[in-house]
């Protein structure tokens, strides 16, 4: 009987099952041990216990996972957590300050801009990111630039109302 011996090929790189990652989420630096292929979305929901960010399609098509990274909106299902080290990640849980809702959060309530609410965190984070981009001039711009966020309930008119209210654009319902 012979015994095979296995010799590791030093030219072959093996990925670690997990590795330490530090993420700054809503102003707090947090440490994780994550597989390098963990998406930012899964890191937030499964490991940071921040369930506000929603998983819809998990394919970059619905916008429900939208968060802000250094103030820019991003589909968190399409980026790896490890790619966001050193950046400022803001989720829906981080928008309120000192117990006061972000103006867009308040406007969504005031305008009844949700039904089931599943898409709402992504809609609000996306709207904040859109405002940071500074490209909106008209109500049509709002509709176009928010088109990456899908609402299964069809709450779009009230979502647009809420955003226009905060951006002080003309009432979209006014002919
Ligand atoms: S869950 Fe990320 S875009 Fe749909
Ligand atoms: S409010 Fe239900 S998906 Fe938008």
Short mmCIF file of N, CA and C and ligand atoms in Angstrom, two decimals:
data_model
loop_
_atom_site.label_atom_id
_atom_site.label_comp_id
_atom_site.label_asym_id
_atom_site.label_seq_id
_atom_site.Cartn_x
_atom_site.Cartn_y
_atom_site.Cartn_z
N UNK A 1 0.84 -1.18 0.00
CA UNK A 1 0.00 0.00 0.00
C UNK A 1 0.89 1.25 0.00
N UNK A 2 0.56 2.18 -0.89
CA UNK A 2 1.35 3.41 -0.93
C UNK A 2 0.53 4.56 -0.37
N UNK A 3 1.19 5.51 0.17
CA UNK A 3 0.52 6.70 0.70
C UNK A 3 0.90 7.89 -0.16
N UNK A 4 -0.14 8.53 -0.77
CA UNK A 4 0.13 9.72 -1.57
C UNK A 4 0.43 10.89 -0.64
N UNK A 5 1.40 11.66 -0.98
CA UNK A 5 1.63 12.89 -0.22
C UNK A 5 1.23 14.06 -1.09
N UNK A 6 0.55 15.04 -0.47
CA UNK A 6 0.10 16.22 -1.20
C UNK A 6 1.01 17.38 -0.86
N UNK A 7 1.53 18.01 -1.88
CA UNK A 7 2.38 19.18 -1.66
C UNK A 7 1.70 20.40 -2.24
N UNK A 8 1.45 21.39 -1.39
CA UNK A 8 0.76 22.60 -1.86
C UNK A 8 1.60 23.32 -2.90
N UNK A 9 0.92 23.74 -3.95
CA UNK A 9 1.60 24.50 -5.00
C UNK A 9 1.69 25.96 -4.54
N UNK A 10 2.89 26.47 -4.27
CA UNK A 10 2.99 27.85 -3.75
C UNK A 10 2.51 28.91 -4.72
N UNK A 11 2.30 28.56 -6.00
CA UNK A 11 1.83 29.55 -6.96
C UNK A 11 0.31 29.70 -6.92
N UNK A 12 -0.37 28.77 -6.19
CA UNK A 12 -1.83 28.83 -6.13
C UNK A 12 -2.25 29.67 -4.93
N UNK A 13 -3.06 30.71 -5.20
CA UNK A 13 -3.53 31.58 -4.12
C UNK A 13 -4.89 31.07 -3.62
N UNK A 14 -5.01 30.88 -2.34
CA UNK A 14 -6.26 30.42 -1.76
C UNK A 14 -6.93 31.56 -1.01
N UNK A 15 -8.23 31.81 -1.31
CA UNK A 15 -8.95 32.88 -0.62
C UNK A 15 -9.23 32.46 0.81
N UNK A 16 -9.15 33.38 1.73
CA UNK A 16 -9.51 33.05 3.11
C UNK A 16 -11.02 32.83 3.22
N UNK A 17 -11.43 31.94 4.13
CA UNK A 17 -12.86 31.73 4.34
C UNK A 17 -13.49 33.00 4.89
N UNK A 18 -12.77 33.70 5.71
CA UNK A 18 -13.24 35.00 6.20
C UNK A 18 -12.03 35.84 6.54
N UNK A 19 -12.26 37.13 6.60
CA UNK A 19 -11.15 38.00 6.94
C UNK A 19 -11.68 39.23 7.65
N UNK A 20 -10.85 39.87 8.45
CA UNK A 20 -11.33 41.04 9.18
C UNK A 20 -11.60 42.22 8.25
N UNK A 21 -12.73 42.86 8.45
CA UNK A 21 -13.13 44.02 7.66
C UNK A 21 -13.66 45.08 8.63
N UNK A 22 -13.25 46.30 8.44
CA UNK A 22 -13.78 47.41 9.25
C UNK A 22 -14.63 48.30 8.35
N UNK A 23 -15.87 48.47 8.74
CA UNK A 23 -16.79 49.31 7.98
C UNK A 23 -17.29 50.44 8.86
N UNK A 24 -17.39 51.62 8.29
CA UNK A 24 -17.98 52.75 9.02
C UNK A 24 -19.42 52.90 8.56
N UNK A 25 -20.33 52.54 9.44
CA UNK A 25 -21.75 52.53 9.09
C UNK A 25 -22.49 53.51 9.99
N UNK A 26 -23.15 54.46 9.36
CA UNK A 26 -23.90 55.48 10.11
C UNK A 26 -23.02 56.14 11.18
N UNK A 27 -21.78 56.41 10.80
CA UNK A 27 -20.87 57.14 11.67
C UNK A 27 -20.16 56.31 12.71
N UNK A 28 -20.42 55.00 12.72
CA UNK A 28 -19.80 54.13 13.72
C UNK A 28 -18.88 53.14 13.03
N UNK A 29 -17.65 53.05 13.50
CA UNK A 29 -16.70 52.09 12.95
C UNK A 29 -16.98 50.72 13.57
N UNK A 30 -17.19 49.72 12.70
CA UNK A 30 -17.54 48.38 13.20
C UNK A 30 -16.66 47.34 12.52
N UNK A 31 -16.31 46.32 13.28
CA UNK A 31 -15.43 45.28 12.75
C UNK A 31 -16.20 44.00 12.52
N UNK A 32 -15.85 43.34 11.43
CA UNK A 32 -16.53 42.10 11.04
C UNK A 32 -15.48 41.09 10.59
N UNK A 33 -15.85 39.84 10.62
CA UNK A 33 -15.09 38.80 9.95
C UNK A 33 -15.99 38.26 8.85
N UNK A 34 -15.67 38.60 7.62
CA UNK A 34 -16.58 38.26 6.52
C UNK A 34 -15.83 37.52 5.43
N UNK A 35 -16.55 36.63 4.77
CA UNK A 35 -16.00 36.05 3.54
C UNK A 35 -15.79 37.19 2.55
N UNK A 36 -14.73 37.15 1.79
CA UNK A 36 -14.43 38.29 0.91
C UNK A 36 -15.49 38.52 -0.17
N UNK A 37 -16.33 37.54 -0.41
CA UNK A 37 -17.36 37.70 -1.44
C UNK A 37 -18.70 38.18 -0.85
N UNK A 38 -18.71 38.57 0.42
CA UNK A 38 -19.94 39.05 1.04
C UNK A 38 -20.32 40.41 0.45
N UNK A 39 -21.56 40.53 -0.01
CA UNK A 39 -21.99 41.82 -0.55
C UNK A 39 -22.20 42.81 0.60
N UNK A 40 -22.17 44.09 0.25
CA UNK A 40 -22.45 45.10 1.26
C UNK A 40 -23.86 44.90 1.81
N UNK A 41 -24.79 44.56 0.93
CA UNK A 41 -26.17 44.33 1.37
C UNK A 41 -26.24 43.24 2.44
N UNK A 42 -25.60 42.12 2.18
CA UNK A 42 -25.64 41.03 3.17
C UNK A 42 -24.88 41.41 4.44
N UNK A 43 -23.80 42.16 4.29
CA UNK A 43 -23.06 42.59 5.48
C UNK A 43 -23.97 43.44 6.37
N UNK A 44 -24.73 44.34 5.75
CA UNK A 44 -25.60 45.22 6.52
C UNK A 44 -26.73 44.44 7.20
N UNK A 45 -27.38 43.59 6.42
CA UNK A 45 -28.55 42.90 6.94
C UNK A 45 -28.20 41.73 7.85
N UNK A 46 -27.26 40.91 7.41
CA UNK A 46 -27.00 39.65 8.11
C UNK A 46 -25.99 39.79 9.23
N UNK A 47 -25.08 40.73 9.11
CA UNK A 47 -24.00 40.81 10.10
C UNK A 47 -24.03 42.10 10.92
N UNK A 48 -24.54 43.19 10.36
CA UNK A 48 -24.63 44.43 11.14
C UNK A 48 -26.01 44.60 11.76
N UNK A 49 -26.92 43.66 11.44
CA UNK A 49 -28.28 43.71 11.99
C UNK A 49 -29.01 44.99 11.66
N UNK A 50 -28.74 45.53 10.50
CA UNK A 50 -29.46 46.71 10.03
C UNK A 50 -30.41 46.25 8.93
N UNK A 51 -31.65 45.98 9.32
CA UNK A 51 -32.61 45.37 8.41
C UNK A 51 -33.36 46.40 7.56
N UNK A 52 -33.09 47.68 7.79
CA UNK A 52 -33.81 48.69 7.02
C UNK A 52 -33.53 48.59 5.54
N UNK A 53 -32.31 48.28 5.19
CA UNK A 53 -31.96 48.12 3.77
C UNK A 53 -32.55 46.80 3.29
N UNK A 54 -33.29 46.86 2.21
CA UNK A 54 -34.06 45.69 1.78
C UNK A 54 -33.42 44.95 0.61
N UNK A 55 -33.60 43.63 0.62
CA UNK A 55 -33.16 42.81 -0.51
C UNK A 55 -34.38 42.48 -1.37
N UNK A 56 -34.36 43.01 -2.58
CA UNK A 56 -35.45 42.72 -3.50
C UNK A 56 -34.98 41.71 -4.53
N UNK A 57 -34.40 42.22 -5.61
CA UNK A 57 -33.98 41.34 -6.71
C UNK A 57 -32.61 40.71 -6.46
N UNK A 58 -31.75 41.39 -5.68
CA UNK A 58 -30.36 40.95 -5.46
C UNK A 58 -29.58 40.94 -6.77
N UNK A 59 -30.07 41.67 -7.77
CA UNK A 59 -29.41 41.71 -9.08
C UNK A 59 -29.26 43.13 -9.63
N UNK A 60 -29.39 44.13 -8.81
CA UNK A 60 -29.19 45.49 -9.29
C UNK A 60 -30.32 46.04 -10.13
N UNK A 61 -31.51 45.48 -9.99
CA UNK A 61 -32.60 45.91 -10.88
C UNK A 61 -33.72 46.66 -10.17
N UNK A 62 -33.82 46.57 -8.86
CA UNK A 62 -35.01 47.13 -8.20
C UNK A 62 -34.73 48.36 -7.35
N UNK A 63 -33.51 48.53 -6.88
CA UNK A 63 -33.16 49.71 -6.09
C UNK A 63 -33.52 49.62 -4.61
N UNK A 64 -34.14 48.52 -4.19
CA UNK A 64 -34.58 48.46 -2.78
C UNK A 64 -33.40 48.40 -1.82
N UNK A 65 -32.24 48.05 -2.30
CA UNK A 65 -31.05 47.92 -1.44
C UNK A 65 -30.20 49.19 -1.44
N UNK A 66 -30.72 50.29 -1.98
CA UNK A 66 -29.91 51.51 -2.13
C UNK A 66 -29.46 52.05 -0.77
N UNK A 67 -28.17 52.32 -0.67
CA UNK A 67 -27.61 53.03 0.49
C UNK A 67 -26.70 54.12 -0.05
N UNK A 68 -26.16 54.93 0.85
CA UNK A 68 -25.23 55.99 0.44
C UNK A 68 -23.82 55.59 0.84
N UNK A 69 -22.90 55.76 -0.08
CA UNK A 69 -21.47 55.56 0.22
C UNK A 69 -20.77 56.86 -0.13
N UNK A 70 -20.21 57.49 0.90
CA UNK A 70 -19.63 58.84 0.74
C UNK A 70 -20.63 59.78 0.05
N UNK A 71 -21.88 59.64 0.44
CA UNK A 71 -22.93 60.53 -0.05
C UNK A 71 -23.52 60.16 -1.39
N UNK A 72 -22.93 59.15 -2.06
CA UNK A 72 -23.44 58.74 -3.37
C UNK A 72 -24.31 57.49 -3.22
N UNK A 73 -25.41 57.46 -3.97
CA UNK A 73 -26.28 56.28 -3.87
C UNK A 73 -25.66 55.11 -4.61
N UNK A 74 -25.87 53.93 -4.06
CA UNK A 74 -25.27 52.74 -4.63
C UNK A 74 -26.19 51.56 -4.34
N UNK A 75 -26.25 50.63 -5.28
CA UNK A 75 -27.00 49.40 -5.03
C UNK A 75 -26.09 48.48 -4.20
N UNK A 76 -26.46 48.27 -2.96
CA UNK A 76 -25.56 47.53 -2.06
C UNK A 76 -25.49 46.05 -2.40
N UNK A 77 -26.40 45.57 -3.25
CA UNK A 77 -26.32 44.17 -3.67
C UNK A 77 -25.25 43.96 -4.75
N UNK A 78 -24.77 45.06 -5.32
CA UNK A 78 -23.83 44.95 -6.44
C UNK A 78 -22.40 45.30 -6.05
N UNK A 79 -22.16 45.46 -4.76
CA UNK A 79 -20.80 45.79 -4.34
C UNK A 79 -20.42 44.89 -3.17
N UNK A 80 -19.15 44.60 -3.07
CA UNK A 80 -18.68 43.77 -1.96
C UNK A 80 -18.38 44.66 -0.75
N UNK A 81 -18.65 44.12 0.42
CA UNK A 81 -18.39 44.88 1.64
C UNK A 81 -16.93 45.31 1.71
N UNK A 82 -16.04 44.41 1.33
CA UNK A 82 -14.61 44.71 1.46
C UNK A 82 -14.19 45.89 0.58
N UNK A 83 -14.97 46.16 -0.46
CA UNK A 83 -14.65 47.29 -1.34
C UNK A 83 -14.99 48.63 -0.68
N UNK A 84 -15.74 48.59 0.40
CA UNK A 84 -16.21 49.84 1.01
C UNK A 84 -15.48 50.18 2.29
N UNK A 85 -14.39 49.50 2.57
CA UNK A 85 -13.58 49.86 3.74
C UNK A 85 -13.07 51.29 3.57
N UNK A 86 -13.14 52.05 4.63
CA UNK A 86 -12.64 53.43 4.59
C UNK A 86 -13.64 54.44 4.07
N UNK A 87 -14.81 53.97 3.63
CA UNK A 87 -15.84 54.87 3.12
C UNK A 87 -16.90 55.10 4.22
N UNK A 88 -17.68 56.14 4.04
CA UNK A 88 -18.77 56.42 4.98
C UNK A 88 -20.06 55.84 4.40
N UNK A 89 -20.57 54.80 5.04
CA UNK A 89 -21.79 54.13 4.57
C UNK A 89 -22.96 54.66 5.40
N UNK A 90 -24.00 55.08 4.70
CA UNK A 90 -25.20 55.56 5.40
C UNK A 90 -26.39 54.74 4.95
N UNK A 91 -27.10 54.17 5.92
CA UNK A 91 -28.31 53.43 5.61
C UNK A 91 -29.52 54.25 6.08
N UNK A 92 -30.69 53.73 5.82
CA UNK A 92 -31.90 54.45 6.23
C UNK A 92 -31.90 54.70 7.74
N UNK A 93 -31.26 53.80 8.49
CA UNK A 93 -31.23 53.97 9.96
C UNK A 93 -30.38 55.17 10.36
N UNK A 94 -29.51 55.62 9.46
CA UNK A 94 -28.58 56.69 9.81
C UNK A 94 -29.00 58.07 9.33
N UNK A 95 -30.17 58.18 8.72
CA UNK A 95 -30.57 59.48 8.16
C UNK A 95 -31.14 60.43 9.20
N UNK A 96 -31.83 59.90 10.19
CA UNK A 96 -32.38 60.78 11.23
C UNK A 96 -31.24 61.29 12.10
N UNK A 97 -31.40 62.52 12.58
CA UNK A 97 -30.36 63.10 13.46
C UNK A 97 -31.00 63.55 14.75
N UNK A 98 -30.39 63.12 15.85
CA UNK A 98 -30.85 63.52 17.19
C UNK A 98 -32.35 63.30 17.34
N UNK A 99 -32.84 62.19 16.82
CA UNK A 99 -34.25 61.87 17.00
C UNK A 99 -35.18 62.59 16.04
N UNK A 100 -34.61 63.39 15.16
CA UNK A 100 -35.44 64.11 14.18
C UNK A 100 -35.30 63.45 12.82
N UNK A 101 -36.42 63.11 12.22
CA UNK A 101 -36.38 62.45 10.92
C UNK A 101 -35.73 63.35 9.88
N UNK A 102 -35.07 62.73 8.92
CA UNK A 102 -34.60 63.47 7.75
C UNK A 102 -35.82 64.07 7.05
N UNK A 103 -35.70 65.26 6.47
CA UNK A 103 -36.86 65.88 5.81
C UNK A 103 -37.55 64.95 4.80
N UNK A 104 -36.78 64.11 4.11
CA UNK A 104 -37.41 63.19 3.17
C UNK A 104 -38.20 62.11 3.90
N UNK A 105 -37.70 61.64 5.02
CA UNK A 105 -38.46 60.66 5.80
C UNK A 105 -39.79 61.27 6.24
N UNK A 106 -39.73 62.51 6.72
CA UNK A 106 -40.96 63.18 7.17
C UNK A 106 -41.91 63.40 5.99
N UNK A 107 -41.34 63.78 4.84
CA UNK A 107 -42.18 64.05 3.67
C UNK A 107 -42.86 62.77 3.18
N UNK A 108 -42.17 61.65 3.23
CA UNK A 108 -42.81 60.39 2.84
C UNK A 108 -44.01 60.09 3.75
N UNK A 109 -43.89 60.40 5.02
CA UNK A 109 -45.02 60.21 5.93
C UNK A 109 -46.13 61.20 5.58
N UNK A 110 -45.75 62.45 5.43
CA UNK A 110 -46.75 63.50 5.18
C UNK A 110 -47.53 63.25 3.89
N UNK A 111 -46.84 62.69 2.88
CA UNK A 111 -47.48 62.50 1.57
C UNK A 111 -47.98 61.07 1.38
N UNK A 112 -47.92 60.26 2.43
CA UNK A 112 -48.43 58.89 2.33
C UNK A 112 -47.75 58.16 1.16
N UNK A 113 -46.41 58.29 1.12
CA UNK A 113 -45.67 57.86 -0.07
C UNK A 113 -45.24 56.39 -0.02
N UNK A 114 -46.06 55.57 0.57
CA UNK A 114 -45.75 54.12 0.60
C UNK A 114 -47.04 53.35 0.84
N UNK A 115 -47.00 52.11 0.42
CA UNK A 115 -48.10 51.22 0.77
C UNK A 115 -47.54 50.11 1.65
N UNK A 116 -46.88 49.11 1.03
CA UNK A 116 -46.28 48.07 1.87
C UNK A 116 -45.01 48.58 2.55
N UNK A 117 -44.35 49.56 1.95
CA UNK A 117 -43.16 50.12 2.55
C UNK A 117 -41.87 49.39 2.24
N UNK A 118 -41.95 48.31 1.49
CA UNK A 118 -40.73 47.52 1.26
C UNK A 118 -39.67 48.32 0.50
N UNK A 119 -40.10 49.08 -0.48
CA UNK A 119 -39.14 49.83 -1.29
C UNK A 119 -38.72 51.14 -0.65
N UNK A 120 -39.43 51.54 0.43
CA UNK A 120 -39.28 52.90 0.95
C UNK A 120 -37.86 53.26 1.39
N UNK A 121 -37.15 52.41 2.14
CA UNK A 121 -35.77 52.80 2.52
C UNK A 121 -34.90 53.09 1.30
N UNK A 122 -35.02 52.25 0.28
CA UNK A 122 -34.24 52.47 -0.94
C UNK A 122 -34.67 53.72 -1.66
N UNK A 123 -35.98 53.98 -1.68
CA UNK A 123 -36.48 55.19 -2.34
C UNK A 123 -35.92 56.44 -1.63
N UNK A 124 -35.95 56.42 -0.31
CA UNK A 124 -35.50 57.60 0.44
C UNK A 124 -33.99 57.78 0.30
N UNK A 125 -33.23 56.69 0.45
CA UNK A 125 -31.77 56.83 0.29
C UNK A 125 -31.43 57.28 -1.12
N UNK A 126 -32.14 56.77 -2.10
CA UNK A 126 -31.89 57.17 -3.48
C UNK A 126 -32.21 58.65 -3.68
N UNK A 127 -33.29 59.10 -3.08
CA UNK A 127 -33.67 60.52 -3.21
C UNK A 127 -32.62 61.42 -2.56
N UNK A 128 -32.09 60.99 -1.41
CA UNK A 128 -31.04 61.78 -0.76
C UNK A 128 -29.81 61.85 -1.69
N UNK A 129 -29.45 60.70 -2.25
CA UNK A 129 -28.31 60.68 -3.17
C UNK A 129 -28.56 61.54 -4.40
N UNK A 130 -29.79 61.50 -4.90
CA UNK A 130 -30.13 62.32 -6.07
C UNK A 130 -30.00 63.80 -5.74
N UNK A 131 -30.45 64.19 -4.56
CA UNK A 131 -30.32 65.59 -4.17
C UNK A 131 -28.85 65.98 -4.07
N UNK A 132 -28.02 65.07 -3.55
CA UNK A 132 -26.59 65.36 -3.46
C UNK A 132 -25.95 65.55 -4.84
N UNK A 133 -26.51 64.87 -5.85
CA UNK A 133 -25.95 64.97 -7.21
C UNK A 133 -26.19 66.35 -7.82
N UNK A 134 -27.25 67.02 -7.39
CA UNK A 134 -27.50 68.39 -7.83
C UNK A 134 -27.91 68.53 -9.29
N UNK A 135 -28.53 67.49 -9.86
CA UNK A 135 -28.89 67.57 -11.28
C UNK A 135 -30.37 67.86 -11.52
N UNK A 136 -31.16 67.84 -10.48
CA UNK A 136 -32.60 67.97 -10.67
C UNK A 136 -33.01 69.42 -10.87
N UNK A 137 -33.74 69.68 -11.95
CA UNK A 137 -34.28 71.03 -12.20
C UNK A 137 -35.80 70.99 -12.28
N UNK A 138 -36.36 69.86 -12.67
CA UNK A 138 -37.80 69.78 -12.90
C UNK A 138 -38.38 68.51 -12.29
N UNK A 139 -39.69 68.45 -12.25
CA UNK A 139 -40.37 67.25 -11.78
C UNK A 139 -40.03 66.07 -12.69
N UNK A 140 -39.92 66.34 -13.98
CA UNK A 140 -39.55 65.27 -14.92
C UNK A 140 -38.17 64.70 -14.58
N UNK A 141 -37.27 65.57 -14.14
CA UNK A 141 -35.94 65.09 -13.72
C UNK A 141 -36.06 64.13 -12.55
N UNK A 142 -36.93 64.47 -11.61
CA UNK A 142 -37.11 63.59 -10.44
C UNK A 142 -37.56 62.21 -10.90
N UNK A 143 -38.56 62.19 -11.79
CA UNK A 143 -39.07 60.90 -12.27
C UNK A 143 -37.99 60.12 -12.99
N UNK A 144 -37.22 60.79 -13.81
CA UNK A 144 -36.17 60.12 -14.57
C UNK A 144 -35.06 59.60 -13.65
N UNK A 145 -34.62 60.45 -12.73
CA UNK A 145 -33.46 60.10 -11.90
C UNK A 145 -33.82 59.15 -10.76
N UNK A 146 -35.11 58.97 -10.52
CA UNK A 146 -35.55 57.98 -9.52
C UNK A 146 -36.03 56.70 -10.19
N UNK A 147 -35.83 56.59 -11.49
CA UNK A 147 -36.41 55.45 -12.22
C UNK A 147 -35.72 54.13 -11.89
N UNK A 148 -34.58 54.18 -11.23
CA UNK A 148 -33.92 52.93 -10.83
C UNK A 148 -34.53 52.29 -9.61
N UNK A 149 -35.50 52.96 -9.01
CA UNK A 149 -36.13 52.42 -7.81
C UNK A 149 -37.56 51.99 -8.13
N UNK A 150 -37.78 50.71 -8.02
CA UNK A 150 -39.07 50.14 -8.39
C UNK A 150 -39.97 50.03 -7.16
N UNK A 151 -41.25 50.34 -7.32
CA UNK A 151 -42.23 50.17 -6.25
C UNK A 151 -43.33 49.24 -6.76
N UNK A 152 -43.40 48.06 -6.15
CA UNK A 152 -44.41 47.08 -6.59
C UNK A 152 -45.81 47.58 -6.33
N UNK A 153 -45.98 48.44 -5.33
CA UNK A 153 -47.31 48.90 -4.98
C UNK A 153 -47.77 50.05 -5.86
N UNK A 154 -46.88 50.62 -6.63
CA UNK A 154 -47.27 51.72 -7.51
C UNK A 154 -47.48 53.02 -6.77
N UNK A 155 -46.70 53.24 -5.71
CA UNK A 155 -46.88 54.47 -4.92
C UNK A 155 -46.16 55.66 -5.54
N UNK A 156 -45.78 55.54 -6.79
CA UNK A 156 -44.95 56.58 -7.43
C UNK A 156 -45.47 58.01 -7.31
N UNK A 157 -46.77 58.27 -7.55
CA UNK A 157 -47.21 59.68 -7.49
C UNK A 157 -46.91 60.33 -6.15
N UNK A 158 -47.15 59.62 -5.06
CA UNK A 158 -46.92 60.21 -3.74
C UNK A 158 -45.43 60.28 -3.42
N UNK A 159 -44.67 59.32 -3.94
CA UNK A 159 -43.20 59.39 -3.76
C UNK A 159 -42.67 60.66 -4.43
N UNK A 160 -43.13 60.91 -5.65
CA UNK A 160 -42.69 62.11 -6.37
C UNK A 160 -43.16 63.37 -5.64
N UNK A 161 -44.39 63.34 -5.14
CA UNK A 161 -44.90 64.48 -4.35
C UNK A 161 -43.97 64.77 -3.18
N UNK A 162 -43.59 63.71 -2.46
CA UNK A 162 -42.76 63.90 -1.26
C UNK A 162 -41.42 64.49 -1.62
N UNK A 163 -40.82 63.98 -2.67
CA UNK A 163 -39.49 64.48 -3.07
C UNK A 163 -39.59 65.93 -3.54
N UNK A 164 -40.62 66.21 -4.35
CA UNK A 164 -40.78 67.58 -4.86
C UNK A 164 -41.02 68.56 -3.73
N UNK A 165 -41.73 68.11 -2.69
CA UNK A 165 -41.98 68.97 -1.54
C UNK A 165 -40.64 69.37 -0.90
N UNK A 166 -39.78 68.38 -0.66
CA UNK A 166 -38.49 68.68 -0.02
C UNK A 166 -37.60 69.51 -0.93
N UNK A 167 -37.67 69.26 -2.24
CA UNK A 167 -36.82 69.99 -3.18
C UNK A 167 -37.44 71.31 -3.62
N UNK A 168 -38.64 71.58 -3.10
CA UNK A 168 -39.36 72.82 -3.42
C UNK A 168 -39.55 72.99 -4.92
N UNK A 169 -39.93 71.88 -5.54
CA UNK A 169 -40.30 71.91 -6.96
C UNK A 169 -41.80 72.09 -7.04
N UNK A 170 -42.32 72.49 -8.19
CA UNK A 170 -43.77 72.67 -8.32
C UNK A 170 -44.51 71.38 -8.00
N UNK A 171 -45.72 71.54 -7.46
CA UNK A 171 -46.55 70.37 -7.15
C UNK A 171 -46.79 69.58 -8.43
N UNK A 172 -46.35 68.31 -8.48
CA UNK A 172 -46.49 67.53 -9.71
C UNK A 172 -47.94 67.32 -10.12
N UNK A 173 -48.86 67.45 -9.15
CA UNK A 173 -50.28 67.22 -9.46
C UNK A 173 -50.94 68.45 -10.07
N UNK A 174 -50.23 69.58 -10.03
CA UNK A 174 -50.79 70.81 -10.60
C UNK A 174 -50.61 70.81 -12.11
N UNK A 175 -51.71 70.94 -12.87
CA UNK A 175 -51.58 70.89 -14.34
C UNK A 175 -50.72 72.05 -14.86
S1 LIG B 1 -31.78 44.19 -4.28
FE1 LIG B 1 -30.23 45.48 -5.07
S2 LIG B 1 -31.11 46.39 -6.83
FE2 LIG B 1 -32.60 44.93 -6.16
S1 LIG B 2 -44.58 50.75 -1.18
FE1 LIG B 2 -44.66 48.63 -1.58
S2 LIG B 2 -43.08 48.27 -2.97
FE2 LIG B 2 -43.17 50.39 -2.77
#
